[in-house]
Amino acid sequence: MAKRDFYEVLGVNKGASADEIKKAYRKKAKELHPDRNADNPEAESQFKEANEAYEILKDVEKKAAYDRFGHQAFEGGMGGGGPRGGQGDFSSAFSDVFDDLFGDFMGGRGGGGRQRASRGADLRYNLRVSLEDAFSGIQKTINVPTSVQCDSCDGSGAEGGAEPTTCPTCSGMGKVRAQQGFFTVERTCPTCSGMGQIIKNPCKACAGHGRVEKDRALSVNIPAGVETGTRIRLAGEGEAGMRGGPSGDLYIFIEVDQHELFERDSVNLFCRVPVSMVSASLGGDIEVPTIDGGRSRVKIPSGSQSGRQMRLRGKGMPALRGGGSGDMFIELAVETPVNLTSRQKELLREFEELSEDNDPESKSFFKSVKSFWDSMKS
Ligand SMILES: [Zn+2]
Ligand SMILES: [Zn+2]
């Protein structure tokens, strides 16, 4: 099933502020709460869906990655960049929500809520290569849309590279407290959104984010032997971190194209080669193409049947982590001659006569088959 758009799930516009997203999520979470939906079987999955959407959209980095790449940004075990929510069972999904709805009321989740510089998201890039390129390895230049550190402010987010200053509202704690009846209520600081620091003059080039969006050309070395599903990790080539945090990693996911001639099974290649009835009967040499672009001569033994396999050692694919190459297997497909001239037909009939003389057993076998069919007809 196609995944629904996270904004749609929460019922907000793409331009919605963090506050609007939070409000929309709380409303959904209340609506879909299991206590109120005992007889609505869909509520549970919708509840999970809303929870997963909010996990991403409440997080500045994950939201940015989602805005750019959609659901693809979080697919396929991306290490640090992947979402934590969405895979848990119902009870853990529920406890996440519980934390979020009541956590700050109960005095926070412990561990201090300050976040300053943060690591950039991991990125995924899908790259298709031909079987020939997978065989030889190749250098490829790819254009990766990503965000890079802002040059104007060196990633600090402040105009002219000035250091951010401690937030005056929360004194750098990222949280503020207020007395409410018996309770002390702790909330994320509204001035600095929990960062603990503010930028007095935000950099104009990056609006204070410390990073800008840009296509980056990267030269990637694709090693010989890659297969569909091979991942190549380029450390530090993912999204730039927030406010000078370390960059994420870039993962290149390889997909090897189908080849019109060769079928691949790990390091071995398979190929069907047509041979004439005469070559198969008498034996002879044939030339077959190989994945390295060359040709190899193969000896066909006389009397070869269709489906016979022959092995060319070392003519398969190289192993990705060294250790030699696989083999190439050739399967013979004996071709029955068509569009015969009358002379050729005559020769084949004569050939058949001789075959019967040659092999009295087959003659008697065919006779018995013929008499069987004749008896069926009458
Ligand atoms: Zn800047
Ligand atoms: Zn603050």
Coordinates of C-alpha atoms and ligand atoms in Angstrom, one line a residue:
M1 CA 0.0 0.0 0.0
A2 CA 1.3 3.4 -0.9
K3 CA 2.2 5.5 2.1
R4 CA 0.1 8.6 2.7
D5 CA 1.7 12.0 2.7
F6 CA 2.6 12.9 6.3
Y7 CA 1.1 16.4 6.0
E8 CA -2.1 14.9 4.7
V9 CA -2.1 12.4 7.6
L10 CA -2.1 15.2 10.1
G11 CA -4.3 17.4 8.0
V12 CA -2.0 20.4 7.8
N13 CA -0.5 22.4 4.9
K14 CA 3.1 21.9 3.8
G15 CA 3.8 25.4 5.1
A16 CA 2.4 24.7 8.6
S17 CA 4.5 25.9 11.5
A18 CA 5.9 23.6 14.2
D19 CA 3.2 24.8 16.5
E20 CA 0.4 24.1 14.0
I21 CA 1.8 20.7 13.3
K22 CA 1.9 20.0 17.1
K23 CA -1.7 21.2 17.5
A24 CA -3.0 19.1 14.6
Y25 CA -1.2 16.1 15.9
R26 CA -2.6 16.5 19.4
K27 CA -6.1 16.8 18.0
K28 CA -5.6 13.6 15.9
A29 CA -4.2 11.7 18.9
K30 CA -7.2 12.6 21.0
E31 CA -9.7 11.8 18.2
L32 CA -8.1 8.4 17.6
H33 CA -7.4 7.5 21.2
P34 CA -8.1 3.8 21.8
D35 CA -10.4 4.5 24.8
R36 CA -12.7 6.4 22.5
N37 CA -12.6 4.1 19.6
A38 CA -13.4 0.7 21.0
D39 CA -15.7 0.0 18.0
N40 CA -13.6 1.6 15.3
P41 CA -11.1 -1.0 14.1
E42 CA -9.4 1.5 11.8
A43 CA -8.5 3.9 14.6
E44 CA -5.5 1.9 15.7
S45 CA -3.7 2.0 12.3
Q46 CA -4.6 5.7 11.9
F47 CA -3.3 6.4 15.3
K48 CA 0.0 4.7 14.4
E49 CA 0.1 6.6 11.1
A50 CA -0.4 9.9 12.8
N51 CA 2.3 9.0 15.3
E52 CA 4.8 8.1 12.6
A53 CA 4.0 11.3 10.7
Y54 CA 4.6 13.4 13.8
E55 CA 7.8 11.6 14.6
I56 CA 9.2 13.0 11.3
L57 CA 7.5 16.4 11.1
K58 CA 8.4 17.5 14.6
D59 CA 12.1 17.0 14.0
V60 CA 13.6 19.8 12.0
E61 CA 16.2 17.6 10.2
K62 CA 13.8 14.8 9.4
K63 CA 11.2 17.2 8.3
A64 CA 13.7 18.8 5.9
A65 CA 14.7 15.4 4.5
Y66 CA 11.1 14.4 4.1
D67 CA 10.2 17.7 2.3
R68 CA 13.0 17.0 -0.2
F69 CA 12.9 13.3 -0.7
G70 CA 9.5 12.2 0.6
H71 CA 9.2 8.8 2.2
Q72 CA 12.2 7.6 0.3
A73 CA 14.4 9.6 2.7
F74 CA 13.7 7.1 5.4
E75 CA 13.6 3.8 3.5
G76 CA 16.0 0.9 3.8
G77 CA 17.8 0.9 7.1
M78 CA 19.5 4.3 6.8
G79 CA 21.2 4.1 10.1
G80 CA 21.0 7.4 12.1
G81 CA 18.6 9.1 9.7
G82 CA 15.7 6.7 9.9
P83 CA 12.7 7.3 12.0
R84 CA 12.3 5.4 15.3
G85 CA 8.5 5.4 15.2
G86 CA 6.2 3.6 12.9
Q87 CA 7.7 0.1 13.4
G88 CA 6.8 -0.4 17.0
D89 CA 3.8 -2.2 18.1
F90 CA 0.7 -0.5 19.3
S91 CA 1.7 -0.2 22.9
S92 CA 5.0 1.5 22.2
A93 CA 3.3 3.8 19.7
F94 CA 0.9 4.7 22.4
S95 CA 3.6 5.3 25.0
D96 CA 5.4 7.7 22.6
V97 CA 2.2 9.7 22.3
F98 CA 1.7 9.6 26.0
D99 CA 5.1 11.0 26.6
D100 CA 4.6 13.7 24.2
L101 CA 1.1 14.8 25.4
F102 CA 1.9 14.7 29.1
G103 CA 5.7 14.5 29.3
D104 CA 6.4 18.1 29.7
F105 CA 3.6 18.5 32.2
M106 CA 5.1 15.7 34.3
G107 CA 8.4 17.5 34.3
G108 CA 10.2 16.5 31.1
R109 CA 11.7 13.4 29.9
G110 CA 14.9 13.7 31.9
G111 CA 18.3 14.1 30.3
G112 CA 17.9 17.9 29.8
G113 CA 16.2 19.1 26.6
R114 CA 18.9 21.2 25.1
Q115 CA 19.9 20.6 21.6
R116 CA 22.5 22.7 19.8
A117 CA 24.6 21.5 16.9
S118 CA 23.1 18.4 15.5
R119 CA 24.2 15.8 13.0
G120 CA 22.9 16.1 9.4
A121 CA 20.6 13.4 8.0
D122 CA 21.8 10.4 6.1
L123 CA 20.8 10.5 2.5
R124 CA 19.9 7.7 0.0
Y125 CA 20.8 7.9 -3.7
N126 CA 19.6 5.2 -6.2
L127 CA 22.1 4.4 -8.9
R128 CA 21.5 2.1 -11.9
V129 CA 24.5 0.5 -13.6
S130 CA 24.8 -1.9 -16.5
L131 CA 26.0 -5.5 -16.0
E132 CA 29.2 -4.5 -18.0
D133 CA 29.9 -1.7 -15.5
A134 CA 29.2 -4.0 -12.6
F135 CA 31.8 -6.3 -14.1
S136 CA 34.5 -3.8 -14.7
G137 CA 33.8 -1.3 -12.0
I138 CA 33.3 2.4 -13.0
Q139 CA 33.8 5.9 -11.9
K140 CA 30.5 7.8 -12.0
T141 CA 29.6 11.5 -11.4
I142 CA 26.3 11.9 -9.6
N143 CA 24.3 15.0 -8.7
V144 CA 23.1 14.8 -5.2
P145 CA 20.5 17.3 -4.0
T146 CA 21.5 18.1 -0.4
S147 CA 22.2 20.9 2.0
V148 CA 25.7 22.1 2.6
Q149 CA 27.2 24.3 5.1
C150 CA 26.5 28.0 4.4
D151 CA 29.7 29.8 3.2
S152 CA 28.6 33.3 4.3
C153 CA 28.4 32.4 8.0
D154 CA 30.6 29.2 8.1
G155 CA 27.6 27.3 9.3
S156 CA 27.0 29.3 12.5
G157 CA 23.8 30.8 11.2
A158 CA 24.8 34.2 12.4
E159 CA 25.5 37.2 10.1
G160 CA 29.3 37.7 9.6
G161 CA 30.1 34.5 11.5
A162 CA 29.3 35.9 14.9
E163 CA 28.8 33.3 17.7
P164 CA 25.2 32.6 18.7
T165 CA 24.4 34.0 22.2
T166 CA 22.8 32.3 25.1
C167 CA 19.0 32.6 25.0
P168 CA 17.9 35.3 27.6
T169 CA 14.5 33.7 28.2
C170 CA 15.8 30.3 29.4
S171 CA 19.4 31.1 30.2
G172 CA 20.5 28.4 27.8
M173 CA 18.4 25.6 29.4
G174 CA 16.1 25.2 26.4
K175 CA 13.2 24.9 28.8
V176 CA 11.2 27.4 30.9
R177 CA 9.3 26.7 34.1
A178 CA 6.1 28.2 35.3
Q179 CA 4.0 27.7 38.5
Q180 CA 0.5 26.3 37.9
G181 CA -1.3 25.5 41.0
F182 CA 0.6 22.8 42.8
F183 CA 2.7 22.0 39.8
T184 CA 5.8 23.4 38.3
V185 CA 5.2 23.1 34.5
E186 CA 8.3 22.9 32.3
R187 CA 8.0 23.7 28.6
T188 CA 10.2 24.0 25.6
C189 CA 11.5 27.6 25.5
P190 CA 9.4 29.6 23.0
T191 CA 12.3 32.1 22.3
C192 CA 14.9 29.6 21.1
S193 CA 12.7 26.5 20.4
G194 CA 14.8 24.5 22.8
M195 CA 18.1 25.3 21.2
G196 CA 19.3 27.2 24.3
Q197 CA 20.9 29.8 22.0
I198 CA 19.7 32.5 19.8
I199 CA 21.2 34.3 16.9
K200 CA 20.8 38.1 17.1
N201 CA 21.5 38.8 13.4
P202 CA 20.6 35.7 11.4
C203 CA 22.7 35.2 8.3
K204 CA 20.8 36.4 5.3
A205 CA 22.1 33.7 2.9
C206 CA 20.7 30.8 5.0
A207 CA 18.1 32.5 7.2
G208 CA 20.0 31.4 10.3
H209 CA 19.9 27.7 9.6
G210 CA 23.6 27.5 8.9
R211 CA 23.1 25.5 5.8
V212 CA 21.8 26.0 2.3
E213 CA 20.3 23.7 -0.3
K214 CA 22.4 22.9 -3.2
D215 CA 23.1 20.2 -5.8
R216 CA 26.4 18.6 -5.3
A217 CA 28.4 16.8 -8.0
L218 CA 30.1 13.8 -6.5
S219 CA 32.5 11.4 -8.2
V220 CA 31.8 7.9 -7.0
N221 CA 33.9 4.9 -7.4
I222 CA 31.7 1.9 -8.1
P223 CA 33.8 -1.2 -7.5
A224 CA 33.8 -4.3 -9.8
G225 CA 31.3 -7.0 -8.6
V226 CA 28.5 -4.8 -7.3
E227 CA 25.0 -6.4 -7.3
T228 CA 21.5 -5.1 -7.0
G229 CA 21.1 -4.2 -3.3
T230 CA 24.8 -3.3 -2.8
R231 CA 25.1 -0.2 -0.6
I232 CA 28.1 2.1 -0.9
R233 CA 28.5 4.4 2.1
L234 CA 30.2 7.8 1.6
A235 CA 30.9 9.0 5.1
G236 CA 30.2 12.7 5.7
E237 CA 28.6 13.2 2.2
G238 CA 25.0 13.4 3.5
E239 CA 23.2 16.5 4.7
A240 CA 25.2 19.1 6.5
G241 CA 24.6 19.3 10.2
M242 CA 22.6 22.1 11.9
R243 CA 24.8 24.9 13.2
G244 CA 28.1 23.3 12.6
G245 CA 27.1 19.8 13.6
P246 CA 28.7 16.9 11.7
S247 CA 27.4 15.9 8.3
G248 CA 25.4 12.7 7.8
D249 CA 26.4 9.9 5.4
L250 CA 25.4 9.3 1.8
Y251 CA 24.3 5.8 0.9
I252 CA 24.4 4.8 -2.7
F253 CA 22.0 2.0 -3.5
I254 CA 23.0 0.0 -6.6
E255 CA 20.6 -1.5 -9.0
V256 CA 22.1 -3.5 -11.8
D257 CA 20.2 -3.6 -15.1
Q258 CA 19.0 -6.8 -16.7
H259 CA 21.2 -7.9 -19.5
E260 CA 19.8 -9.1 -22.8
L261 CA 22.2 -12.0 -23.0
F262 CA 23.4 -12.9 -19.6
E263 CA 21.5 -13.9 -16.5
R264 CA 23.4 -13.5 -13.2
D265 CA 23.3 -15.6 -10.1
S266 CA 25.8 -14.1 -7.7
V267 CA 29.2 -14.4 -9.4
N268 CA 28.0 -16.8 -12.1
L269 CA 26.6 -15.9 -15.5
F270 CA 24.2 -18.0 -17.6
C271 CA 23.7 -17.7 -21.3
R272 CA 21.7 -19.7 -23.8
V273 CA 23.5 -20.3 -27.1
P274 CA 21.6 -21.5 -30.2
V275 CA 23.4 -24.2 -32.2
S276 CA 22.3 -25.8 -35.4
M277 CA 21.1 -29.3 -35.5
V278 CA 24.1 -30.3 -37.6
S279 CA 26.7 -28.7 -35.3
A280 CA 25.0 -30.4 -32.3
S281 CA 25.0 -33.8 -34.1
L282 CA 28.5 -33.7 -35.6
G283 CA 30.2 -31.6 -32.9
G284 CA 32.3 -28.5 -33.6
D285 CA 33.5 -25.1 -32.3
I286 CA 31.3 -22.1 -31.6
E287 CA 32.2 -18.6 -30.5
V288 CA 30.3 -17.1 -27.6
P289 CA 30.4 -13.5 -26.4
T290 CA 31.7 -12.9 -22.9
I291 CA 30.9 -10.1 -20.4
D292 CA 34.4 -8.6 -20.7
G293 CA 33.4 -7.7 -24.3
G294 CA 35.5 -10.5 -25.9
R295 CA 34.6 -13.8 -27.3
S296 CA 35.5 -17.4 -26.3
R297 CA 35.6 -20.5 -28.4
V298 CA 33.7 -23.4 -27.0
K299 CA 34.0 -27.0 -28.2
I300 CA 30.7 -28.8 -28.7
P301 CA 30.9 -32.5 -28.4
S302 CA 29.2 -34.5 -31.1
G303 CA 25.7 -35.8 -30.2
S304 CA 25.0 -32.8 -27.9
Q305 CA 21.4 -32.5 -26.8
S306 CA 19.4 -29.3 -26.2
G307 CA 19.9 -28.1 -22.6
R308 CA 23.4 -29.4 -22.3
Q309 CA 25.5 -27.1 -20.1
M310 CA 29.1 -26.2 -20.5
R311 CA 31.2 -24.2 -18.2
L312 CA 33.8 -21.5 -19.0
R313 CA 35.8 -21.2 -15.9
G314 CA 36.6 -17.7 -14.6
K315 CA 34.4 -16.0 -17.2
G316 CA 31.7 -14.9 -14.7
M317 CA 31.5 -11.8 -12.5
P318 CA 34.3 -10.8 -10.1
A319 CA 33.6 -11.2 -6.4
L320 CA 33.0 -7.8 -4.8
R321 CA 35.4 -8.4 -1.9
G322 CA 38.1 -10.0 -3.9
G323 CA 38.7 -13.7 -4.2
G324 CA 38.5 -14.4 -8.0
S325 CA 35.7 -14.6 -10.4
G326 CA 32.7 -16.9 -11.0
D327 CA 32.1 -19.0 -14.1
M328 CA 30.0 -18.6 -17.2
F329 CA 27.6 -21.4 -18.0
I330 CA 26.5 -22.0 -21.5
E331 CA 23.3 -23.8 -22.2
L332 CA 22.9 -25.2 -25.7
A333 CA 19.6 -24.6 -27.5
V334 CA 19.5 -26.9 -30.6
E335 CA 17.6 -25.3 -33.4
T336 CA 15.3 -27.3 -35.6
P337 CA 15.9 -26.2 -39.3
V338 CA 13.0 -24.4 -40.9
N339 CA 12.1 -23.2 -44.5
L340 CA 13.7 -26.3 -46.0
T341 CA 14.2 -26.6 -49.8
S342 CA 12.9 -29.7 -51.4
R343 CA 16.4 -31.0 -51.7
Q344 CA 17.0 -30.6 -48.0
K345 CA 13.7 -32.3 -47.2
E346 CA 14.7 -35.2 -49.5
L347 CA 18.1 -35.5 -47.7
L348 CA 16.4 -35.5 -44.3
R349 CA 14.0 -38.2 -45.4
E350 CA 16.9 -40.2 -46.7
F351 CA 18.6 -39.5 -43.3
E352 CA 15.6 -40.8 -41.5
E353 CA 15.6 -44.0 -43.5
L354 CA 19.2 -44.5 -42.7
S355 CA 18.6 -43.8 -39.1
E356 CA 16.0 -46.5 -38.9
D357 CA 18.5 -49.0 -40.5
N358 CA 21.0 -47.7 -38.1
D359 CA 19.0 -48.3 -35.0
P360 CA 16.5 -51.3 -35.4
E361 CA 15.3 -50.7 -31.8
S362 CA 14.1 -47.2 -32.5
K363 CA 12.5 -48.5 -35.7
S364 CA 10.5 -51.0 -33.8
F365 CA 9.6 -48.4 -31.2
F366 CA 8.3 -46.0 -33.8
K367 CA 6.4 -48.8 -35.5
S368 CA 4.6 -49.7 -32.3
V369 CA 3.8 -46.0 -31.7
K370 CA 2.4 -45.7 -35.2
S371 CA 0.3 -48.8 -34.9
F372 CA -1.1 -47.5 -31.6
W373 CA -2.2 -44.2 -33.3
D374 CA -3.6 -46.1 -36.2
S375 CA -5.7 -48.2 -33.9
M376 CA -7.0 -45.1 -32.2
K377 CA -8.1 -43.6 -35.5
S378 CA -10.0 -46.6 -36.7
Ligands
ZN1 ZN 24.6 31.4 6.7
ZN2 ZN 15.5 29.8 25.2

